[in-house]
Coordinates of C-alpha atoms in Angstrom, one line a residue:
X1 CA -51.9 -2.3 -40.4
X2 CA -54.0 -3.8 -43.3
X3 CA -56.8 -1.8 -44.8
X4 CA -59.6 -3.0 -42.5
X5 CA -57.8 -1.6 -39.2
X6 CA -56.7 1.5 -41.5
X7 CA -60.8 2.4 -42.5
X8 CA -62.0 1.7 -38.9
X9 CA -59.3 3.7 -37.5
X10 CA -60.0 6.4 -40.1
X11 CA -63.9 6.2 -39.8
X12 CA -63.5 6.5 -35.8
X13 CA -61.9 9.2 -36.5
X14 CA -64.1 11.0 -38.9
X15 CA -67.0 10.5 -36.7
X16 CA -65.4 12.7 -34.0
X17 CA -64.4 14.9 -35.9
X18 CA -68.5 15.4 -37.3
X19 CA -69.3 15.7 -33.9
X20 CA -67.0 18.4 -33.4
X21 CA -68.4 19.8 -36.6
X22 CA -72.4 19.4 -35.3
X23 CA -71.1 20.9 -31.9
X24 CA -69.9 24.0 -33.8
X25 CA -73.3 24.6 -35.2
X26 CA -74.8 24.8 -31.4
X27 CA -75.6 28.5 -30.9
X28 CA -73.6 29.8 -34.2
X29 CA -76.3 28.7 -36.5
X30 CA -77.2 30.9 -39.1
X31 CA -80.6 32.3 -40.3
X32 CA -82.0 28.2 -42.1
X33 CA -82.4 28.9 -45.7
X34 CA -85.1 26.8 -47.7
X35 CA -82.2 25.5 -49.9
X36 CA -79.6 24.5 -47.2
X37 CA -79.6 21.5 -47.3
X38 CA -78.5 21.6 -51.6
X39 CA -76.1 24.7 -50.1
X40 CA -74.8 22.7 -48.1
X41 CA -74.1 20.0 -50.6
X42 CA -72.0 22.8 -52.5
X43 CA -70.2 24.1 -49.7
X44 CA -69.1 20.0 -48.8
X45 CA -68.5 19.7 -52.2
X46 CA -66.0 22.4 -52.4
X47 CA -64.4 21.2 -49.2
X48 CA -63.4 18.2 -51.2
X49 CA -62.1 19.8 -53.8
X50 CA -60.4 21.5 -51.4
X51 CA -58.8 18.7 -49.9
X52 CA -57.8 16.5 -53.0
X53 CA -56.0 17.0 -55.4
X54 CA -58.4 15.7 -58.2
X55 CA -55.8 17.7 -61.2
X56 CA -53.2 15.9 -60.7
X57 CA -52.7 13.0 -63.4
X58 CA -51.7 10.6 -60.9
X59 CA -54.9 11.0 -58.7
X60 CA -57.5 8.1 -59.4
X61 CA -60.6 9.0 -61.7
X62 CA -63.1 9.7 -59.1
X63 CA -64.6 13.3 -58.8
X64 CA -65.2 15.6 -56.3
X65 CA -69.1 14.6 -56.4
X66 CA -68.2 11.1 -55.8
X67 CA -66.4 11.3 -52.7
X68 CA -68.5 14.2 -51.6
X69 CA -71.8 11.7 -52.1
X70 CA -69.9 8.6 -50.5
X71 CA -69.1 11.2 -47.7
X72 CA -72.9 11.7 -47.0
X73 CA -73.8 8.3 -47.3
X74 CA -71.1 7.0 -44.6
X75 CA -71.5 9.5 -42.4
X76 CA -75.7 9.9 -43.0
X77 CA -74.9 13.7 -43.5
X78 CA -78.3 14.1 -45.3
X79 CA -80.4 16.4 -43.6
X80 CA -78.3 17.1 -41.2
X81 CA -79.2 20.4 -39.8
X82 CA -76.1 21.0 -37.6
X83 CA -73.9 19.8 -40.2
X84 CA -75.6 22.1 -42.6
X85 CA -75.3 25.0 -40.2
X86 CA -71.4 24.3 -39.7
X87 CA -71.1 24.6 -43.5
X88 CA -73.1 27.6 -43.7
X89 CA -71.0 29.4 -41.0
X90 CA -67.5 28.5 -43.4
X91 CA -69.4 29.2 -46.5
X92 CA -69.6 32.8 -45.1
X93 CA -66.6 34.2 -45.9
X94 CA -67.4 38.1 -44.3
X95 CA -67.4 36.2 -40.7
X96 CA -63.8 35.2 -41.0
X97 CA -62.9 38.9 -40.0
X98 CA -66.6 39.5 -37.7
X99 CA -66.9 36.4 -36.3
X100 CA -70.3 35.7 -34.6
X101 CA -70.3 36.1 -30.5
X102 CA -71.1 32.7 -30.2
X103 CA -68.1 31.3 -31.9
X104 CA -66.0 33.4 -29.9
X105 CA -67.5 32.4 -26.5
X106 CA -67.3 28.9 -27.6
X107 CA -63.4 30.2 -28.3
X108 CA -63.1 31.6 -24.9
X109 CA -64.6 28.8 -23.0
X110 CA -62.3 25.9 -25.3
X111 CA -58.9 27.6 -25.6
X112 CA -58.7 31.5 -24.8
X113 CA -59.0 34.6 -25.5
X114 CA -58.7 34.7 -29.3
X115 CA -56.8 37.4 -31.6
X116 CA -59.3 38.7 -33.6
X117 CA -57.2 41.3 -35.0
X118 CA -54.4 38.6 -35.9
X119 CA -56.9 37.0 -38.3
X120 CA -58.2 40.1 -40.0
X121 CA -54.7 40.8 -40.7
X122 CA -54.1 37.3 -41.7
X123 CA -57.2 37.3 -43.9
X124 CA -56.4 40.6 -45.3
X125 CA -52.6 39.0 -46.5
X126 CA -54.1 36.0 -48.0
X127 CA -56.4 37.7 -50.0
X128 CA -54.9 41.1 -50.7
X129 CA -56.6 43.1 -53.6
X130 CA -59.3 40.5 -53.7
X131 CA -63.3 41.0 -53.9
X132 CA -63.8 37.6 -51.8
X133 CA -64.8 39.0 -48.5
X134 CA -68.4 39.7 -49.9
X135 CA -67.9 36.4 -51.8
X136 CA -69.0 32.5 -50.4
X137 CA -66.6 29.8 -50.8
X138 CA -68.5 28.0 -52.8
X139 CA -68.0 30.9 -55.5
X140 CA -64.4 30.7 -55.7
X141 CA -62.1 28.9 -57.9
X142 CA -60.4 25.7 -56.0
X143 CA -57.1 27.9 -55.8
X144 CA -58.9 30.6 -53.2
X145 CA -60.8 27.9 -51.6
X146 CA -57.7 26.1 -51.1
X147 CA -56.2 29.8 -49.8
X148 CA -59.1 29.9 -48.0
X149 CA -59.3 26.3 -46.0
X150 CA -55.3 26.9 -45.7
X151 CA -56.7 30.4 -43.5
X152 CA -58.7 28.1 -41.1
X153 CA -55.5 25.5 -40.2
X154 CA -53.4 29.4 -39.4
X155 CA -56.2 30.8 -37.2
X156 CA -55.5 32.0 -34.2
X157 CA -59.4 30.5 -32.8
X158 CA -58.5 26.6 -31.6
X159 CA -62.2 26.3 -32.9
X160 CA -61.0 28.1 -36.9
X161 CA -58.1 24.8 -36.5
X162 CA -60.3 22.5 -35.0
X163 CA -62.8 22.6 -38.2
X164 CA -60.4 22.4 -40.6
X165 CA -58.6 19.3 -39.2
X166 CA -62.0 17.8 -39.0
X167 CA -62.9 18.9 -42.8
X168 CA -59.6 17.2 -43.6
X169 CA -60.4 14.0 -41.6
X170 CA -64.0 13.0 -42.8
X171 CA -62.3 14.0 -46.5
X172 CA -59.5 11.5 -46.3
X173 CA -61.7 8.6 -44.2
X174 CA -64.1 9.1 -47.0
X175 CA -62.0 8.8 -50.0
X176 CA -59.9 5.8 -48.3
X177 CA -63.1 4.1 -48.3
X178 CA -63.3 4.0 -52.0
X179 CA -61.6 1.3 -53.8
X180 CA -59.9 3.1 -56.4
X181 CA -57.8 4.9 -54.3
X182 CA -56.2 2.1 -52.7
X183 CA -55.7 0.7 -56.4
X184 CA -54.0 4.1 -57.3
X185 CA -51.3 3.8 -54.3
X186 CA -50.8 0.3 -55.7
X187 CA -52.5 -2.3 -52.7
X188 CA -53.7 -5.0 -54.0
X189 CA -54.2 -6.7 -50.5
X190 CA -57.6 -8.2 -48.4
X191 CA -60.2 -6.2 -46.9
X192 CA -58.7 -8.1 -44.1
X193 CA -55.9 -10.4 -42.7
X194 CA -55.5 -13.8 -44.3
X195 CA -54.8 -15.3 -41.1
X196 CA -58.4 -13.9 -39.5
X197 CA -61.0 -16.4 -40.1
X198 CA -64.8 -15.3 -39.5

């Protein structure tokens, strides 16, 4: 697969996985703040840093606000009010353990009955003596973000798995959009075949 076919195949799908993402927002939204859109930013932002692993040497000099702008620029995720909501519902960490009756009806009617009382326990492992259940994600350090993404790929809610695999795949499409990522993994190929003519 050269790089063309790679992006599009990426990018297709990234876009489901946002409309995953907007469809979570549907009835779960939280109370709009004035400021959710530059919220929302942070939350995305932290997602990324999440995601990539922008300390280790080998990783190409980009940062996290690069990606996470390309990210709203490919995917148009500016003033996006269900995207915004989506975020504002993982940015809220003291719903992991209460989560809202809407996300568990939407849990019900995709996958099951959930175990709530699997992922309080789960939560409480992860984050044993630790003040974050008051706390956002976008206050933590990337090592507890990354705890708590990691949380979202173990849930026992399809949905909880669902998001993070989406997170993950709008992150990746995005940063294998960006030229000096491929240079980092060493391709030095076309955009597209050298057989494909226009």
């Amino acid at each position: 697969m050269d790089r063309k076919q790679f992006v599009v195949a990426s990018g297709v799908s990234a876009f489901a996985a946002l409309a995953w993402l907007r469809g979570i927002a549907r009835g779960s939204a939280l109370a709009a703040t004035p400021d959710a859109a530059e919220s929302a930013q942070q939350v995305a932002l932290g997602v990324v840093q999440a995601i990539l692993p922008f300390e280790d040497h080998r990783f190409p000099a980009m940062s996290p606000e690069d990606v996470r702008k390309r990210m709203y620029s490919i995917f148009s995720l500016d003033d996006d009010a269900a995207f915004e909501s989506s975020l504002a519902l993982f940015d809220t960490i003291v719903l992991w353990a209460n989560p809202p009756l809407p996300v568990i009806a939407l849990e019900v009617l995709r996958y099951g009955q959930p175990d709530v009382a699997r992922d309080q326990r789960l939560f409480e492992k992860t984050f044993t003596d630790r003040k974050v259940a008051q706390a956002r994600f976008v206050d933590l350090g990337v090592d507890d973000k990354r705890l708590y993404l990691a949380m979202w790929s173990q849930s026992s809610f399809g949905v909880r798995r669902r998001v993070y695999q989406s997170f993950k795949a709008l992150v990746h499409a995005t940063a294998y959009s960006m030229d000096a990522l491929w240079n980092a993994i060493g391709y030095d190929g076309p955009l597209v075949s050298k057989g494909i003519t226009s």
